[in-house]
């Protein structure tokens, strides 16, 4: 709950601000472009297509993304890394203003990354709560209107009770702090694809993680109608020999949502988590074949960008063709949010983008 020391006019302004971003991002057909990779991760992708990892090259690539013509048709928000929030286009227009011109809300990744969890079987915890209130206030002043915190749970490494609790508690404290700063929090409890577990084991672990997460969110008075959930889809581990089709993933995931997520939650914006570009779209489409209590949509990074960065490969002459791919991927996922994606008309590659031990 917002401090009583905050003037009533400010509190009312924050309530209005908390209502607008998620309303825009949960309009029919809309989702989120996740482009908040750390400098190291973005750099590894640049180097993978022969481009040097420099601040200028990261800026050039991200300018390509946010200036894609008509990006806002199917994208309601874009999650930025801290460096990106303060960058500008080549013509001097700030990235924040460029996104606003497209009708896209700027967001910001606020966690400080994963660290080894002491006395665990190789599990992780997410840091970043120290100084978060002050940072959130500065991000708001810079133009951010929503934020994201990613914590992960590993099935092969446990998961231990302490890892699940730390994940849930950290997400809840983050969400409470950022709502008080006027930012709409995206809560991301990711169940990693790493492992050979089947879909039933994923369902079991996800049930535990989501239950714990919403318990702590409620304990911290987080407003469900002013937050977004960014979960993993319930699917087999990447090394599982028994694969699932889109219908099965949709059935398990919707069963999970209906058993754990309060209906007033503003939206469910799935992460792709290493799923192929095509699978992530097909699974989302399958989940939207019947009405849901929430806006069930996407917040994809690799599943939107993988083919884009390969096409661009640092060449200014290929900006337009790379942007055309990004636009096509947003259209396809927007159609999937509406339950109208037709895979027979798709040009999207079905190759996996999974990376074992992926670090964001």
Short mmCIF file of C-alpha atoms in Angstrom, two decimals:
data_model
loop_
_atom_site.label_atom_id
_atom_site.label_comp_id
_atom_site.label_asym_id
_atom_site.label_seq_id
_atom_site.Cartn_x
_atom_site.Cartn_y
_atom_site.Cartn_z
CA UNK A 1 0.00 0.00 0.00
CA UNK A 2 1.26 3.49 -0.83
CA UNK A 3 2.56 5.46 2.16
CA UNK A 4 0.10 7.92 3.78
CA UNK A 5 2.93 10.46 3.66
CA UNK A 6 2.57 10.67 -0.12
CA UNK A 7 0.24 13.59 -1.05
CA UNK A 8 -3.25 12.50 -2.11
CA UNK A 9 -2.85 14.11 -5.55
CA UNK A 10 0.25 11.98 -6.18
CA UNK A 11 -1.54 8.85 -5.01
CA UNK A 12 -4.44 9.52 -7.40
CA UNK A 13 -1.98 10.19 -10.24
CA UNK A 14 -0.21 6.90 -9.58
CA UNK A 15 -3.54 5.02 -9.57
CA UNK A 16 -4.35 6.46 -13.00
CA UNK A 17 -0.84 5.67 -14.28
CA UNK A 18 -1.10 2.11 -12.99
CA UNK A 19 -4.37 1.68 -14.87
CA UNK A 20 -3.23 2.91 -18.29
CA UNK A 21 -0.22 0.73 -19.24
CA UNK A 22 -1.80 -2.64 -18.55
CA UNK A 23 -4.99 -1.51 -20.30
CA UNK A 24 -2.99 -0.69 -23.44
CA UNK A 25 -0.93 -3.87 -23.25
CA UNK A 26 -4.02 -6.04 -22.80
CA UNK A 27 -6.08 -4.75 -25.71
CA UNK A 28 -7.22 -7.50 -28.12
CA UNK A 29 -4.30 -8.74 -30.20
CA UNK A 30 -1.61 -6.92 -28.24
CA UNK A 31 1.44 -8.23 -26.44
CA UNK A 32 4.88 -7.14 -25.27
CA UNK A 33 8.26 -6.98 -27.01
CA UNK A 34 10.93 -8.08 -24.50
CA UNK A 35 14.22 -6.42 -25.47
CA UNK A 36 15.76 -6.15 -22.01
CA UNK A 37 18.68 -8.53 -22.42
CA UNK A 38 21.75 -7.57 -20.41
CA UNK A 39 24.73 -6.07 -22.22
CA UNK A 40 26.51 -9.43 -22.06
CA UNK A 41 23.56 -11.41 -23.40
CA UNK A 42 22.75 -8.89 -26.13
CA UNK A 43 26.45 -8.88 -26.95
CA UNK A 44 26.61 -12.64 -27.33
CA UNK A 45 23.74 -12.47 -29.82
CA UNK A 46 25.45 -9.69 -31.75
CA UNK A 47 28.70 -11.64 -31.84
CA UNK A 48 26.74 -14.68 -33.02
CA UNK A 49 25.96 -12.77 -36.25
CA UNK A 50 29.42 -11.25 -36.59
CA UNK A 51 28.76 -7.88 -34.93
CA UNK A 52 31.08 -6.50 -32.23
CA UNK A 53 29.55 -6.04 -28.78
CA UNK A 54 29.77 -2.27 -28.31
CA UNK A 55 27.32 0.20 -26.85
CA UNK A 56 26.81 1.76 -30.28
CA UNK A 57 26.02 -1.56 -31.92
CA UNK A 58 23.57 -2.45 -29.16
CA UNK A 59 21.96 0.96 -29.67
CA UNK A 60 21.78 0.46 -33.47
CA UNK A 61 20.14 -2.93 -33.12
CA UNK A 62 17.58 -1.74 -30.61
CA UNK A 63 16.79 1.33 -32.70
CA UNK A 64 15.95 -1.09 -35.51
CA UNK A 65 13.47 -2.83 -33.21
CA UNK A 66 11.64 0.20 -31.83
CA UNK A 67 11.42 2.05 -35.15
CA UNK A 68 9.83 -0.86 -36.99
CA UNK A 69 6.92 0.68 -38.93
CA UNK A 70 3.54 0.22 -37.23
CA UNK A 71 5.12 -1.68 -34.33
CA UNK A 72 2.31 -0.53 -32.04
CA UNK A 73 -0.36 -2.35 -34.02
CA UNK A 74 0.26 -5.55 -32.06
CA UNK A 75 2.78 -4.40 -29.43
CA UNK A 76 1.51 -2.49 -26.39
CA UNK A 77 4.75 -2.33 -24.42
CA UNK A 78 8.50 -2.86 -24.80
CA UNK A 79 10.72 -3.96 -21.90
CA UNK A 80 14.08 -2.18 -21.98
CA UNK A 81 17.42 -2.74 -20.27
CA UNK A 82 18.63 0.19 -18.15
CA UNK A 83 21.18 1.27 -20.78
CA UNK A 84 18.46 1.29 -23.44
CA UNK A 85 16.04 3.43 -21.42
CA UNK A 86 18.50 6.32 -21.63
CA UNK A 87 19.53 5.90 -25.28
CA UNK A 88 18.38 7.79 -28.38
CA UNK A 89 17.90 7.16 -32.08
CA UNK A 90 20.45 8.41 -34.60
CA UNK A 91 18.28 11.48 -35.25
CA UNK A 92 18.34 12.45 -31.56
CA UNK A 93 14.86 11.19 -30.65
CA UNK A 94 14.98 9.42 -27.31
CA UNK A 95 14.01 5.76 -27.33
CA UNK A 96 11.24 6.62 -24.86
CA UNK A 97 9.76 9.18 -27.25
CA UNK A 98 10.19 6.89 -30.25
CA UNK A 99 8.17 4.20 -28.47
CA UNK A 100 5.50 6.65 -27.37
CA UNK A 101 5.16 7.83 -30.97
CA UNK A 102 4.37 4.21 -31.88
CA UNK A 103 1.78 3.98 -29.10
CA UNK A 104 4.04 1.60 -27.16
CA UNK A 105 4.64 1.96 -23.41
CA UNK A 106 8.31 1.86 -22.33
CA UNK A 107 9.10 -0.63 -19.57
CA UNK A 108 12.27 -1.44 -17.64
CA UNK A 109 13.97 -4.56 -16.28
CA UNK A 110 14.69 -3.77 -12.62
CA UNK A 111 16.19 -6.95 -11.17
CA UNK A 112 19.98 -7.21 -10.91
CA UNK A 113 20.32 -10.77 -12.12
CA UNK A 114 20.70 -14.25 -10.67
CA UNK A 115 23.24 -15.35 -8.09
CA UNK A 116 24.05 -18.80 -6.65
CA UNK A 117 21.77 -19.74 -3.74
CA UNK A 118 23.86 -20.80 -0.72
CA UNK A 119 23.33 -24.32 0.62
CA UNK A 120 21.38 -25.45 -2.44
CA UNK A 121 21.89 -27.91 -5.28
CA UNK A 122 23.07 -25.32 -7.79
CA UNK A 123 19.94 -23.18 -7.56
CA UNK A 124 19.72 -19.40 -7.94
CA UNK A 125 18.20 -16.37 -6.28
CA UNK A 126 17.49 -12.98 -7.81
CA UNK A 127 19.03 -9.80 -6.42
CA UNK A 128 17.99 -6.17 -6.76
CA UNK A 129 15.70 -5.19 -3.88
CA UNK A 130 18.33 -2.91 -2.30
CA UNK A 131 17.74 0.62 -3.56
CA UNK A 132 14.84 -0.49 -5.76
CA UNK A 133 12.45 2.23 -4.56
CA UNK A 134 14.90 4.95 -5.51
CA UNK A 135 15.73 3.37 -8.87
CA UNK A 136 12.04 2.88 -9.68
CA UNK A 137 11.37 6.55 -9.03
CA UNK A 138 14.18 7.52 -11.42
CA UNK A 139 12.95 5.12 -14.10
CA UNK A 140 9.47 6.62 -13.82
CA UNK A 141 10.91 10.12 -14.29
CA UNK A 142 12.79 8.90 -17.38
CA UNK A 143 9.52 7.70 -18.89
CA UNK A 144 9.14 4.03 -17.90
CA UNK A 145 5.58 3.07 -17.01
CA UNK A 146 5.95 -0.61 -16.24
CA UNK A 147 8.73 -2.92 -15.10
CA UNK A 148 9.86 -6.53 -14.95
CA UNK A 149 11.60 -8.81 -12.46
CA UNK A 150 12.66 -12.31 -13.51
CA UNK A 151 13.31 -15.07 -11.03
CA UNK A 152 13.81 -18.72 -11.96
CA UNK A 153 13.18 -22.19 -10.60
CA UNK A 154 15.17 -25.20 -11.84
CA UNK A 155 13.52 -28.62 -11.84
CA UNK A 156 16.76 -30.65 -12.23
CA UNK A 157 18.26 -28.76 -9.26
CA UNK A 158 15.30 -29.50 -6.99
CA UNK A 159 13.50 -27.33 -6.66
CA UNK A 160 14.10 -26.84 -2.96
CA UNK A 161 11.55 -25.18 -0.70
CA UNK A 162 13.95 -22.33 0.06
CA UNK A 163 14.47 -21.61 -3.66
CA UNK A 164 10.73 -21.51 -4.35
CA UNK A 165 10.07 -19.30 -1.33
CA UNK A 166 12.87 -16.90 -2.22
CA UNK A 167 11.55 -16.66 -5.78
CA UNK A 168 8.00 -15.90 -4.60
CA UNK A 169 8.96 -13.50 -1.82
CA UNK A 170 11.38 -11.53 -4.00
CA UNK A 171 8.77 -11.12 -6.73
CA UNK A 172 6.18 -9.95 -4.21
CA UNK A 173 8.43 -7.36 -2.57
CA UNK A 174 9.50 -6.06 -5.96
CA UNK A 175 5.89 -5.76 -7.13
CA UNK A 176 4.82 -3.88 -4.00
CA UNK A 177 7.74 -1.45 -4.21
CA UNK A 178 7.21 -0.72 -7.90
CA UNK A 179 3.45 -0.26 -7.63
CA UNK A 180 4.17 2.39 -5.00
CA UNK A 181 6.48 4.12 -7.50
CA UNK A 182 3.74 4.26 -10.15
CA UNK A 183 5.07 1.39 -12.27
CA UNK A 184 2.98 -1.60 -13.34
CA UNK A 185 4.98 -4.70 -12.32
CA UNK A 186 5.39 -7.76 -14.50
CA UNK A 187 5.86 -10.76 -12.20
CA UNK A 188 8.00 -13.43 -13.86
CA UNK A 189 8.44 -16.78 -12.06
CA UNK A 190 10.14 -18.79 -14.81
CA UNK A 191 10.24 -22.58 -14.64
CA UNK A 192 13.34 -23.31 -16.72
CA UNK A 193 13.10 -25.67 -19.69
CA UNK A 194 16.39 -27.32 -18.66
CA UNK A 195 15.96 -31.02 -17.87
CA UNK A 196 14.40 -34.26 -19.06
CA UNK A 197 11.24 -34.01 -16.93
CA UNK A 198 7.84 -34.64 -18.52
CA UNK A 199 4.90 -32.24 -18.69
CA UNK A 200 3.31 -33.68 -15.52
CA UNK A 201 6.42 -32.88 -13.47
CA UNK A 202 6.43 -29.34 -14.87
CA UNK A 203 2.77 -29.00 -13.87
CA UNK A 204 3.55 -30.21 -10.34
CA UNK A 205 6.41 -27.74 -9.85
CA UNK A 206 4.57 -24.85 -11.49
CA UNK A 207 1.59 -25.47 -9.19
CA UNK A 208 3.86 -25.07 -6.18
CA UNK A 209 5.64 -21.99 -7.53
CA UNK A 210 2.53 -20.11 -8.62
CA UNK A 211 0.68 -20.89 -5.37
CA UNK A 212 3.62 -19.56 -3.34
CA UNK A 213 3.98 -16.50 -5.57
CA UNK A 214 0.35 -15.40 -5.27
CA UNK A 215 0.37 -16.05 -1.51
CA UNK A 216 3.26 -13.61 -1.05
CA UNK A 217 1.76 -11.13 -3.52
CA UNK A 218 -1.41 -11.10 -1.41
CA UNK A 219 0.58 -10.85 1.85
CA UNK A 220 2.31 -7.76 0.43
CA UNK A 221 -0.98 -6.11 -0.64
CA UNK A 222 -0.06 -6.14 -4.31
CA UNK A 223 -3.02 -5.08 -6.48
CA UNK A 224 -3.67 -7.96 -8.89
CA UNK A 225 -5.58 -5.75 -11.32
CA UNK A 226 -2.51 -3.49 -11.62
CA UNK A 227 0.08 -6.17 -12.37
CA UNK A 228 0.85 -8.62 -15.15
CA UNK A 229 2.00 -12.22 -14.79
CA UNK A 230 4.76 -13.49 -17.10
CA UNK A 231 4.94 -17.25 -16.57
CA UNK A 232 6.39 -20.16 -18.48
CA UNK A 233 4.03 -22.38 -20.41
CA UNK A 234 3.57 -25.82 -18.87
CA UNK A 235 5.62 -28.02 -21.20
CA UNK A 236 8.10 -30.94 -21.03
CA UNK A 237 11.77 -30.28 -20.34
CA UNK A 238 13.98 -29.63 -23.35
CA UNK A 239 15.60 -33.09 -23.05
CA UNK A 240 12.38 -35.03 -22.45
CA UNK A 241 11.89 -37.79 -25.01
CA UNK A 242 8.10 -37.52 -24.76
CA UNK A 243 7.17 -34.33 -26.60
CA UNK A 244 3.87 -32.47 -26.31
CA UNK A 245 1.80 -30.86 -29.02
CA UNK A 246 0.16 -27.43 -28.89
CA UNK A 247 -3.17 -28.80 -27.69
CA UNK A 248 -1.62 -30.63 -24.73
CA UNK A 249 0.53 -27.64 -23.70
CA UNK A 250 -2.52 -25.39 -23.87
CA UNK A 251 -4.65 -27.78 -21.79
CA UNK A 252 -2.05 -28.14 -19.05
CA UNK A 253 -1.24 -24.43 -18.98
CA UNK A 254 -4.88 -23.30 -18.86
CA UNK A 255 -5.57 -25.84 -16.11
CA UNK A 256 -2.70 -24.30 -14.17
CA UNK A 257 -3.91 -20.75 -14.76
CA UNK A 258 -7.45 -21.55 -13.66
CA UNK A 259 -6.26 -23.27 -10.48
CA UNK A 260 -3.76 -20.63 -9.37
CA UNK A 261 -4.30 -17.17 -10.92
CA UNK A 262 -6.98 -14.78 -9.57
CA UNK A 263 -9.37 -13.68 -12.34
CA UNK A 264 -8.75 -10.00 -11.57
CA UNK A 265 -5.09 -10.32 -12.63
CA UNK A 266 -4.75 -7.82 -15.48
CA UNK A 267 -3.06 -10.11 -17.98
CA UNK A 268 -1.02 -13.25 -18.60
CA UNK A 269 1.94 -12.42 -20.85
CA UNK A 270 3.81 -15.65 -21.53
CA UNK A 271 7.57 -15.86 -21.91
CA UNK A 272 8.90 -18.03 -24.71
CA UNK A 273 11.74 -19.42 -22.61
CA UNK A 274 13.66 -21.03 -25.46
CA UNK A 275 10.66 -22.43 -27.34
CA UNK A 276 11.00 -22.13 -31.10
CA UNK A 277 9.50 -19.08 -32.77
CA UNK A 278 6.80 -21.24 -34.33
CA UNK A 279 5.98 -23.32 -31.24
CA UNK A 280 5.61 -20.24 -29.04
CA UNK A 281 3.02 -18.86 -31.47
CA UNK A 282 1.18 -22.16 -31.94
CA UNK A 283 0.95 -22.79 -28.18
CA UNK A 284 -0.41 -19.28 -27.57
CA UNK A 285 -2.94 -19.71 -30.37
CA UNK A 286 -4.15 -23.00 -28.86
CA UNK A 287 -4.73 -21.31 -25.50
CA UNK A 288 -6.96 -18.71 -27.11
CA UNK A 289 -9.38 -21.07 -28.84
CA UNK A 290 -11.93 -20.47 -26.07
CA UNK A 291 -12.60 -17.43 -23.83
CA UNK A 292 -10.33 -16.91 -20.80
CA UNK A 293 -10.85 -14.77 -17.66
CA UNK A 294 -7.67 -12.88 -18.50
CA UNK A 295 -5.93 -11.42 -21.53
CA UNK A 296 -3.68 -14.37 -22.50
CA UNK A 297 -0.85 -13.03 -24.63
CA UNK A 298 2.90 -12.86 -25.18
CA UNK A 299 5.99 -11.14 -23.82
CA UNK A 300 8.60 -12.69 -26.11
CA UNK A 301 12.27 -11.91 -26.65
CA UNK A 302 13.98 -14.66 -28.65
CA UNK A 303 10.69 -15.82 -30.19
CA UNK A 304 10.26 -12.35 -31.75
CA UNK A 305 13.89 -11.40 -32.34
CA UNK A 306 15.81 -14.52 -33.32
CA UNK A 307 15.22 -14.30 -37.08
CA UNK A 308 15.40 -10.50 -36.97
CA UNK A 309 18.97 -10.24 -35.70
CA UNK A 310 20.13 -12.94 -38.11
CA UNK A 311 18.66 -11.04 -41.04
CA UNK A 312 20.16 -7.71 -39.93
CA UNK A 313 23.68 -8.96 -39.04
CA UNK A 314 24.86 -5.37 -38.57
CA UNK A 315 24.06 -4.16 -42.08
CA UNK A 316 22.21 -0.87 -42.51
CA UNK A 317 21.11 -2.10 -45.95
CA UNK A 318 19.15 -4.91 -44.29
CA UNK A 319 17.30 -2.84 -41.69
CA UNK A 320 14.07 -2.78 -43.70
CA UNK A 321 14.08 -6.54 -44.33
CA UNK A 322 14.85 -7.24 -40.65
CA UNK A 323 12.04 -4.92 -39.58
CA UNK A 324 9.68 -6.71 -41.96
CA UNK A 325 10.43 -9.98 -40.15
CA UNK A 326 9.77 -8.38 -36.75
CA UNK A 327 6.52 -6.92 -38.02
CA UNK A 328 5.46 -10.32 -39.35
CA UNK A 329 6.25 -11.99 -36.02
CA UNK A 330 4.21 -9.39 -34.10
CA UNK A 331 1.29 -9.90 -36.50
CA UNK A 332 1.44 -13.68 -36.10
CA UNK A 333 1.52 -13.49 -32.31
CA UNK A 334 -1.20 -10.85 -32.30
CA UNK A 335 -3.31 -13.25 -34.34
CA UNK A 336 -2.44 -16.01 -31.84
CA UNK A 337 -3.67 -13.82 -28.99
CA UNK A 338 -6.97 -13.63 -30.84
CA UNK A 339 -6.92 -17.39 -31.52
CA UNK A 340 -6.75 -16.76 -35.27
CA UNK A 341 -3.19 -17.78 -36.21
CA UNK A 342 -3.06 -19.99 -39.30
CA UNK A 343 0.17 -22.00 -39.29
CA UNK A 344 -0.29 -23.00 -42.93
CA UNK A 345 0.21 -19.37 -43.95
CA UNK A 346 3.24 -18.75 -41.73
CA UNK A 347 6.77 -18.18 -43.04
CA UNK A 348 8.27 -18.58 -39.56
CA UNK A 349 11.10 -21.04 -38.93
CA UNK A 350 10.34 -23.86 -36.50
CA UNK A 351 13.96 -24.29 -35.35
CA UNK A 352 14.54 -24.36 -31.60
CA UNK A 353 16.10 -21.33 -29.89
CA UNK A 354 16.64 -23.22 -26.61
CA UNK A 355 19.97 -22.62 -24.83
CA UNK A 356 20.93 -24.86 -21.92
CA UNK A 357 21.71 -22.86 -18.78
CA UNK A 358 20.43 -19.68 -20.42
CA UNK A 359 21.36 -16.43 -18.66
CA UNK A 360 19.24 -13.36 -19.43
#
